[in-house]
Amino acid sequence: MKDEFEWIKTISPASHKQSSLILGIGDDAALIKGSALDQIVCLDTMVEGVHFTKATLTPFHIGHKALAANISDIAAMGGIPLFYLVSISIPAGWDEEELSRIYKGMAALAEEYEMDLIGGDTVSTTGPLVLSVTVLGQVEQGRKLLRSNAEPDDLVFVSGPVGDSAAGLSLLLERSHQGKFSKEESLLVKEHQLPLPHVEAGRILAKSDRRVALNDISDGVASEAHEIAEASGVSITLFYDKLPKSEAIKHYPGEMQDEWMLFGGEDYKLIGTMSPDGFPEVQAACEKAGCCLTVIGRVSKGSPGVVLDRGTSVEKLSKAGYNHFSD
Amino acid sequence: MKDEFEWIKTISPASHKQSSLILGIGDDAALIKGSALDQIVCLDTMVEGVHFTKATLTPFHIGHKALAANISDIAAMGGIPLFYLVSISIPAGWDEEELSRIYKGMAALAEEYEMDLIGGDTVSTTGPLVLSVTVLGQVEQGRKLLRSNAEPDDLVFVSGPVGDSAAGLSLLLERSHQGKFSKEESLLVKEHQLPLPHVEAGRILAKSDRRVALNDISDGVASEAHEIAEASGVSITLFYDKLPKSEAIKHYPGEMQDEWMLFGGEDYKLIGTMSPDGFPEVQAACEKAGCCLTVIGRVSKGSPGVVLDRGTSVEKLSKAGYNHFSD
């Protein structure tokens, strides 16, 4: 990079989409009109060699994914994503063309939601590339889709198939993103590289004005279900046969499917719980909007934890692996 | 670090100070009550080996300074800092005790402003430590203390002595933070390690409800004056003899003083311009509050740029060094 100031000019948007934005990039800080809606703020960091490599993601994917992870957190609060700020620590080995593609990956996804890039910091590093994104969003006053909201007799749902991203990653680790993939494999690879957060489902759940516990599946179904169980002080039973599974992973060995579906991360679907009586209405609204909620389990009283019901057997499901009940 | 989740528990505040905070650390995102005031958002990143080393800053200083740099940006918008989020990328060589001290450095400064830590991300890296802080603040509706606000005949002011941080850094680079320093030297070292942002002066300027151009001095007086001159399309003349200079740097050779005062960064004082008729009132209010505004120059029509008037000679001042007028 020749000049930080010149570089910032190349990534600064020429115009903005949110009318509440008073001032974006170009001063000491961004300035946004106040709003009666509640604000949501989150931050997510990706490190080269830890969260991705040049073999698994192109620069465009890196940008897309860093922003998607944050938008997914906004979705899990039922919110509308509005603004983002980018901290990028750049090693000597990355050229301006690659860096520009990272920003294009973010901008393309931001476009979907009419989000504006409003600030950040561009620095050099002797280490790997570090990309940290902060997202601001908003949600109707008093709506709290917290993981602590689950209650006994709630049903547990997810907003889409799980495990595809982990399956895609395993293909990428095997062949890199320049490898050849069948049509079905490409679907899995795409779920890893260009995941789409489930903002619409989050919005429908928020607008239902019902008690909803909600998480996005960044760390795998088992881990997220555990977080809800622990925060709410309840026991969660997941029905193995109900877990939505994409066609593309069905012909892999069962053990691999299990690993991906239960413990694979970065799916960016939503997992939540709510009372059964409110569910049909929310499910119908989702279907109308082109998203799909599937019931995958039940909440019950009991010591906080997660249980996997396989029909013929019941297992205690740990956060990162599962153990059969000792009998 | 043994466990990310356990670690996050140790840095999560037990209570919060801002009554508008609905939810801090512990869910997908933080949630804040809406407000009619305008919101300010900024982000600043520090990289080990680039912005600091273990020889120049202790972990406590690193935390303090990363947050101070952001609070200073809020101050330069005339705002009140309220919340912060922390992205930390941790190399293997840093132990939990050191990391904990980084957070203590932030918490101690946050305490001064009753700010709450509301989120972030903790990740590992194979490279140097990267600390990125996002700060949210607010300011009265419609107050825009932008660098583009300067107009001809404005006076130029700063909110404190400049160059101390750069002088302190040169001492630290010579002797490290474990070195011995005289009382005067210690003052300079402290300005580098534990800078205090000028929030109070920013608030007084915002509340004056006058047209004010304002920047914080993160990149040196020359660079910041240039930013104002360019954003406002004006020429700025700085009077060398008026630049406030701390006693501690007065016995260094003139050339070093010049270098530190004009081009030294990380002072986190404010530099701004406003119409002379409003200045005495603002200056008096600052004095009452224990801060001090000093007039250091004038704004005039002309091609955007900065000129240094030394009394006997006038020089064109570049952003990062200065050139005498040819002939």
XYZ file of N, CA and C in Angstrom, chain B residues 90-271:
546
model
N -4.856 -12.576 19.724
C -3.844 -12.887 20.734
C -2.807 -13.889 20.229
N -1.525 -13.496 20.262
C -0.464 -14.443 19.901
C -0.176 -15.382 21.077
N 0.487 -16.492 20.797
C 0.769 -17.486 21.834
C 1.617 -16.911 22.979
N 2.476 -15.948 22.671
C 3.411 -15.443 23.686
C 2.812 -14.587 24.795
N 1.525 -14.252 24.707
C 0.910 -13.374 25.719
C 0.133 -14.230 26.712
N 0.409 -14.051 28.015
C -0.320 -14.852 28.992
C -1.565 -14.127 29.501
N -2.381 -14.878 30.231
C -3.677 -14.320 30.670
C -3.519 -13.111 31.585
N -2.453 -13.129 32.377
C -2.212 -12.013 33.288
C -1.965 -10.717 32.488
N -1.172 -10.815 31.435
C -0.915 -9.641 30.592
C -2.192 -9.177 29.892
N -2.949 -10.143 29.376
C -4.192 -9.802 28.677
C -5.170 -9.127 29.626
N -5.208 -9.668 30.823
C -6.099 -9.099 31.825
C -5.712 -7.644 32.129
N -4.410 -7.368 32.107
C -3.961 -5.982 32.363
C -4.323 -5.039 31.209
N -4.357 -5.562 29.994
C -4.820 -4.739 28.865
C -6.261 -4.281 29.126
N -7.100 -5.231 29.554
C -8.501 -4.894 29.837
C -8.618 -3.962 31.041
N -7.719 -4.117 32.004
C -7.746 -3.210 33.168
C -7.377 -1.784 32.756
N -6.429 -1.673 31.819
C -6.062 -0.351 31.304
C -7.250 0.329 30.638
N -8.029 -0.460 29.912
C -9.233 0.103 29.288
C -10.276 0.432 30.349
N -10.468 -0.498 31.275
C -11.525 -0.313 32.285
C -11.260 0.916 33.160
N -9.977 1.145 33.474
C -9.653 2.286 34.342
C -10.010 3.597 33.648
N -9.710 3.682 32.353
C -10.049 4.907 31.623
C -11.564 5.000 31.410
N -12.186 3.864 31.111
C -13.639 3.838 30.899
C -14.375 4.342 32.141
N -13.847 3.979 33.279
C -14.403 4.386 34.577
C -14.534 5.919 34.676
N -13.527 6.613 34.182
C -13.523 8.095 34.209
C -14.757 8.678 33.518
N -15.205 7.966 32.472
C -16.317 8.486 31.666
C -17.594 7.692 31.868
N -17.569 6.776 32.832
C -18.708 5.883 33.058
C -19.107 5.129 31.792
N -18.102 4.693 31.056
C -18.360 3.916 29.838
C -18.495 2.438 30.179
N -19.289 1.726 29.388
C -19.452 0.285 29.565
C -18.812 -0.496 28.413
N -18.136 -1.579 28.767
C -17.663 -2.552 27.776
C -18.855 -3.430 27.405
N -19.258 -3.428 26.125
C -20.511 -4.110 25.775
C -20.345 -5.246 24.770
N -19.124 -5.516 24.343
C -18.987 -6.617 23.392
C -17.604 -6.692 22.796
N -17.456 -7.598 21.842
C -16.170 -7.740 21.172
C -15.949 -9.145 20.672
N -14.701 -9.429 20.365
C -14.347 -10.760 19.886
C -12.921 -11.068 20.337
N -12.705 -12.297 20.774
C -11.403 -12.737 21.258
C -10.941 -13.882 20.374
N -9.865 -13.672 19.628
C -9.404 -14.702 18.697
C -7.899 -14.894 18.853
N -7.395 -15.998 18.324
C -5.956 -16.233 18.376
C -5.331 -15.829 17.039
N -4.043 -15.552 17.071
C -3.330 -15.208 15.845
C -1.914 -15.755 15.906
N -1.340 -16.025 14.754
C 0.064 -16.434 14.697
C 0.967 -15.205 14.603
N 0.366 -14.033 14.444
C 1.152 -12.805 14.306
C 1.192 -12.013 15.591
N 1.508 -10.727 15.496
C 1.576 -9.884 16.682
C 0.184 -9.605 17.257
N 0.155 -9.116 18.476
C -1.117 -8.749 19.095
C -1.771 -7.608 18.313
N -3.066 -7.755 18.028
C -3.831 -6.690 17.368
C -5.010 -6.339 18.266
N -5.097 -5.074 18.614
C -6.169 -4.608 19.489
C -6.971 -3.549 18.754
N -8.240 -3.853 18.520
C -9.090 -2.917 17.790
C -10.274 -2.561 18.676
N -10.464 -1.279 18.898
C -11.533 -0.833 19.792
C -12.543 0.001 19.015
N -13.813 -0.300 19.227
C -14.906 0.495 18.653
C -15.575 1.250 19.786
N -15.788 2.547 19.611
C -16.455 3.330 20.657
C -17.727 3.977 20.105
N -18.785 3.932 20.908
C -20.032 4.627 20.586
C -20.204 5.785 21.561
N -20.654 6.904 21.024
C -20.927 8.051 21.883
C -22.135 8.787 21.364
N -22.422 9.925 21.969
C -23.525 10.724 21.441
C -23.276 12.208 21.629
N -24.005 12.979 20.850
C -23.850 14.435 20.888
C -25.218 15.045 20.597
N -25.408 16.273 21.070
C -26.671 16.956 20.850
C -27.019 16.977 19.360
N -28.322 16.874 19.070
C -28.795 16.839 17.683
C -28.254 17.989 16.839
N -27.780 17.618 15.682
C -27.399 18.647 14.717
C -26.039 19.278 14.945
N -25.333 18.881 16.016
C -24.002 19.457 16.261
C -22.999 18.731 15.378
N -22.352 19.480 14.508
C -21.385 18.872 13.604
C -20.063 19.629 13.670
N -19.137 19.133 14.475
C -17.842 19.796 14.622
C -16.875 19.210 13.590
N -17.165 19.487 12.324
C -16.451 18.825 11.243
C -15.194 19.580 10.833
N -14.251 18.831 10.274
C -13.028 19.475 9.803
C -13.300 20.362 8.589
N -14.455 20.214 8.000
C -14.790 21.046 6.830
C -15.456 22.364 7.225
N -15.518 22.649 8.507
C -16.240 23.842 8.962
C -15.418 25.133 9.012
N -14.120 25.073 8.727
C -13.292 26.286 8.864
C -13.622 27.321 7.789
N -13.567 28.598 8.174
C -13.822 29.684 7.220
C -12.760 30.766 7.394
N -12.499 31.518 6.318
C -11.525 32.603 6.414
C -11.829 33.517 7.599
N -10.779 34.020 8.229
C -10.833 34.892 9.407
C -11.088 34.146 10.722
N -11.339 32.840 10.661
C -11.400 32.048 11.907
C -10.033 32.101 12.579
N -10.043 31.947 13.896
C -8.765 31.700 14.557
C -8.601 30.197 14.740
N -7.343 29.791 14.868
C -7.011 28.378 15.051
C -6.558 28.186 16.499
N -7.076 27.156 17.137
C -6.700 26.939 18.540
C -6.291 25.487 18.776
N -5.562 25.265 19.863
C -5.324 23.899 20.356
C -5.723 23.854 21.835
N -5.977 22.628 22.325
C -6.478 22.487 23.700
C -5.383 22.077 24.692
N -4.113 22.174 24.275
C -3.038 21.841 25.221
C -1.704 21.790 24.517
N -0.617 21.613 25.281
C 0.720 21.561 24.692
C 0.849 20.391 23.722
N 1.630 20.582 22.678
C 1.805 19.523 21.689
C 3.260 19.048 21.652
N 3.449 17.811 21.264
C 4.801 17.271 21.103
C 5.261 16.394 22.253
N 4.559 16.442 23.376
C 5.010 15.682 24.547
C 5.010 14.177 24.306
N 3.983 13.697 23.629
C 3.887 12.258 23.398
C 5.044 11.766 22.538
N 5.376 12.528 21.490
C 6.487 12.144 20.610
C 7.811 12.204 21.378
N 7.962 13.220 22.242
C 9.178 13.325 23.065
C 9.264 12.127 24.001
N 8.131 11.776 24.603
C 8.091 10.619 25.505
C 8.457 9.336 24.778
N 7.944 9.206 23.558
C 8.255 8.009 22.764
C 9.754 7.915 22.495
N 10.382 9.050 22.184
C 11.820 8.983 21.871
C 12.617 8.565 23.117
N 12.160 8.990 24.288
C 12.819 8.537 25.535
C 12.614 7.041 25.749
N 11.398 6.578 25.458
C 11.082 5.153 25.645
C 11.851 4.271 24.666
N 12.011 4.762 23.453
C 12.748 3.984 22.451
C 14.222 3.874 22.850
N 14.680 4.895 23.568
C 16.079 4.936 24.026
C 16.281 4.025 25.226
N 15.315 4.044 26.179
C 15.556 3.372 27.467
C 14.522 2.295 27.832
N 13.448 2.166 27.120
C 12.312 1.282 27.403
C 11.570 1.764 28.657
N 10.399 1.190 28.877
C 9.592 1.693 30.002
C 10.158 1.274 31.350
N 11.162 0.418 31.311
C 11.803 0.045 32.576
C 13.016 0.929 32.879
N 13.315 1.863 31.979
C 14.452 2.753 32.166
C 14.222 3.758 33.292
N 15.289 4.484 33.663
C 15.156 5.533 34.685
C 14.901 6.861 34.000
N 13.951 7.609 34.538
C 13.616 8.906 33.958
C 13.586 9.973 35.044
N 14.058 11.178 34.706
C 13.944 12.311 35.631
C 12.461 12.661 35.765
N 12.151 13.531 36.707
C 10.763 13.939 36.925
C 10.158 14.547 35.650
N 10.945 15.404 35.003
C 10.455 16.039 33.765
C 10.280 15.020 32.655
N 11.247 14.133 32.530
C 11.153 13.090 31.505
C 9.930 12.204 31.733
N 9.662 11.924 33.007
C 8.507 11.082 33.335
C 7.197 11.696 32.841
N 7.132 13.014 32.887
C 5.923 13.684 32.395
C 5.727 13.397 30.908
N 6.834 13.424 30.169
C 6.757 13.174 28.724
C 6.390 11.719 28.450
N 7.031 10.836 29.194
C 6.757 9.398 29.029
C 5.287 9.105 29.316
N 4.774 9.728 30.370
C 3.379 9.513 30.742
C 2.422 10.019 29.649
N 2.776 11.124 29.024
C 1.932 11.645 27.931
C 1.845 10.636 26.782
N 2.921 9.870 26.612
C 2.892 8.848 25.556
C 2.122 7.603 25.987
N 2.294 7.218 27.255
C 1.725 5.943 27.713
C 0.279 6.051 28.178
N -0.036 7.163 28.817
C -1.371 7.311 29.418
C -2.019 8.639 29.010
N -2.138 8.890 27.712
C -2.718 10.163 27.270
C -4.174 10.282 27.703
N -4.568 11.487 28.055
C -5.969 11.718 28.419
C -6.658 12.513 27.325
N -7.688 11.961 26.756
C -8.406 12.678 25.691
C -9.102 13.924 26.244
N -9.316 14.904 25.382
C -9.882 16.176 25.834
C -11.391 16.248 25.610
N -12.081 15.360 26.279
C -13.545 15.282 26.133
C -14.224 16.567 26.614
N -13.755 17.107 27.728
C -14.398 18.285 28.319
C -14.351 19.483 27.361
N -13.189 19.708 26.762
C -13.062 20.821 25.806
C -13.997 20.596 24.610
N -14.070 19.364 24.135
C -14.969 19.047 23.025
C -16.420 19.320 23.377
N -16.796 18.961 24.611
C -18.174 19.184 25.058
C -18.499 20.678 25.123
N -17.553 21.463 25.625
C -17.788 22.918 25.716
C -17.949 23.511 24.316
N -17.111 23.061 23.396
C -17.214 23.554 22.018
C -18.548 23.137 21.395
N -18.985 21.907 21.646
C -20.271 21.451 21.087
C -21.421 22.262 21.672
N -21.363 22.466 22.986
C -22.475 23.154 23.647
C -22.533 24.643 23.316
N -21.415 25.192 22.827
C -21.413 26.627 22.454
C -22.378 26.874 21.298
N -22.707 25.796 20.582
C -23.614 25.879 19.448
C -23.111 26.828 18.361
N -21.808 27.004 18.265
C -21.216 27.821 17.207
C -20.606 26.938 16.127
N -20.307 27.554 15.011
C -19.613 26.826 13.943
C -18.173 26.573 14.370
N -17.812 25.320 14.515
C -16.466 24.940 14.958
C -15.933 23.838 14.036
N -14.706 24.005 13.555
C -14.013 22.895 12.875
C -13.139 22.240 13.925
N -13.131 20.910 13.975
C -12.376 20.279 15.057
C -11.778 18.945 14.630
N -10.550 18.703 15.061
C -9.837 17.437 14.868
C -9.117 17.095 16.154
N -8.898 15.807 16.389
C -7.961 15.497 17.476
C -6.571 15.295 16.867
N -5.547 15.520 17.662
C -4.178 15.527 17.111
C -3.568 14.139 17.221
N -4.098 13.212 16.442
C -3.526 11.870 16.488
C -2.318 11.750 15.569
N -2.272 12.563 14.502
C -1.166 12.452 13.538
C -0.247 13.668 13.510
N -0.263 14.498 14.530
C 0.600 15.671 14.560
C -0.130 16.931 14.108
N 0.287 18.068 14.663
C -0.359 19.355 14.376
C -0.372 19.651 12.875
N 0.769 19.448 12.212
C 0.849 19.787 10.780
C -0.164 18.986 9.976
N -0.203 17.682 10.232
C -1.109 16.813 9.494
C -2.574 17.163 9.757
N -2.907 17.415 11.010
C -4.309 17.722 11.353
C -4.728 19.076 10.791
N -3.806 20.058 10.839
C -4.118 21.379 10.267
C -4.345 21.234 8.759
N -3.540 20.391 8.115
C -3.730 20.123 6.698
C -5.099 19.532 6.425
N -5.514 18.604 7.261
C -6.823 17.977 7.035
C -7.940 19.016 7.087
N -7.837 19.918 8.068
C -8.851 20.980 8.182
C -8.778 21.899 6.959
N -7.560 22.279 6.588
C -7.386 23.192 5.439
C -7.958 22.572 4.164
N -7.667 21.293 3.952
C -8.139 20.633 2.734
C -9.646 20.409 2.741
N -10.164 19.951 3.891
C -11.607 19.685 3.963
C -12.408 20.975 3.844
N -11.831 22.093 4.309
C -12.556 23.367 4.303
C -12.204 24.240 3.107
N -11.176 23.874 2.357
C -10.746 24.690 1.212
C -10.212 26.036 1.636
N -9.381 26.057 2.664
C -8.835 27.321 3.186
C -7.332 27.181 3.411
N -6.688 28.320 3.637
C -5.279 28.320 4.001
C -5.177 28.569 5.504
N -4.290 27.844 6.154
C -4.114 28.023 7.600
C -2.689 28.489 7.876
N -2.577 29.554 8.655
C -1.259 30.017 9.097
C -1.102 29.705 10.578
N -0.034 28.998 10.928
C 0.250 28.717 12.343
C 1.395 29.614 12.788
N 1.245 30.237 13.969
C 2.301 31.098 14.510
C 3.180 30.258 15.430
N 4.411 30.066 15.010
C 5.307 29.174 15.730
C 5.410 29.519 17.216
N 5.534 30.820 17.502
C 5.748 31.236 18.896
C 4.520 31.008 19.785
N 3.379 30.805 19.163
C 2.150 30.625 19.946
C 1.887 29.160 20.310
N 2.594 28.255 19.644
C 2.339 26.835 19.927
C 2.653 26.522 21.389
N 1.670 26.038 22.143
C 1.945 25.766 23.559
C 2.920 24.603 23.715
N 3.910 24.836 24.552
C 5.020 23.907 24.691
C 5.162 23.607 26.181
N 5.261 22.360 26.544
C 5.414 22.050 27.968
C 6.853 22.346 28.404
N 7.008 22.686 29.677
C 8.343 22.997 30.234
C 9.325 21.857 29.936
N 8.801 20.640 30.007
C 9.665 19.455 29.925
C 10.404 19.310 28.602
N 9.917 19.935 27.543
C 10.647 19.755 26.276
C 11.490 20.984 25.911
N 11.415 22.025 26.738
C 12.062 23.299 26.370
C 13.580 23.246 26.321
N 14.196 22.309 27.064
C 15.664 22.288 27.052
C 16.253 21.325 26.025
N 15.388 20.764 25.170
C 15.910 19.935 24.078
C 16.293 20.837 22.899
N 17.182 20.371 22.028
C 17.548 21.174 20.854
C 16.313 21.587 20.052
N 16.359 22.790 19.498
C 15.228 23.348 18.762
C 14.693 22.430 17.676
N 15.586 21.771 16.977
C 15.147 20.908 15.882
C 14.294 19.743 16.368
N 14.689 19.186 17.527
C 13.898 18.092 18.095
C 12.539 18.605 18.550
N 12.548 19.751 19.203
C 11.272 20.345 19.639
C 10.339 20.525 18.443
N 10.904 21.082 17.368
C 10.099 21.321 16.162
C 9.489 20.023 15.648
N 10.323 19.038 15.544
C 9.892 17.753 15.023
C 8.740 17.199 15.872
N 8.928 17.213 17.186
C 7.896 16.676 18.087
C 6.601 17.493 18.032
N 6.752 18.827 18.094
C 5.570 19.688 18.205
C 4.759 19.743 16.910
N 5.466 19.726 15.777
C 4.752 19.900 14.512
C 4.320 18.569 13.897
N 5.166 17.552 14.080
C 4.900 16.296 13.353
C 4.693 15.097 14.274
N 4.881 15.291 15.556
C 4.689 14.191 16.509
C 3.212 13.848 16.595
N 2.891 12.582 16.677
C 1.488 12.193 16.743
C 1.074 11.799 18.144
N -0.137 11.277 18.250
C -0.656 10.693 19.482
C -0.689 11.656 20.666
N -0.923 12.934 20.362
C -1.046 13.891 21.462
C -2.456 13.865 22.056
N -3.430 13.592 21.208
C -4.837 13.527 21.624
C -5.350 14.807 22.257
N -4.677 15.932 21.919
C -5.290 17.219 22.192
C -6.192 17.536 20.991
N -6.949 18.626 21.104
C -7.823 19.011 19.995
C -7.254 20.225 19.280
N -7.419 20.247 17.968
C -7.085 21.441 17.189
C -8.337 21.823 16.424
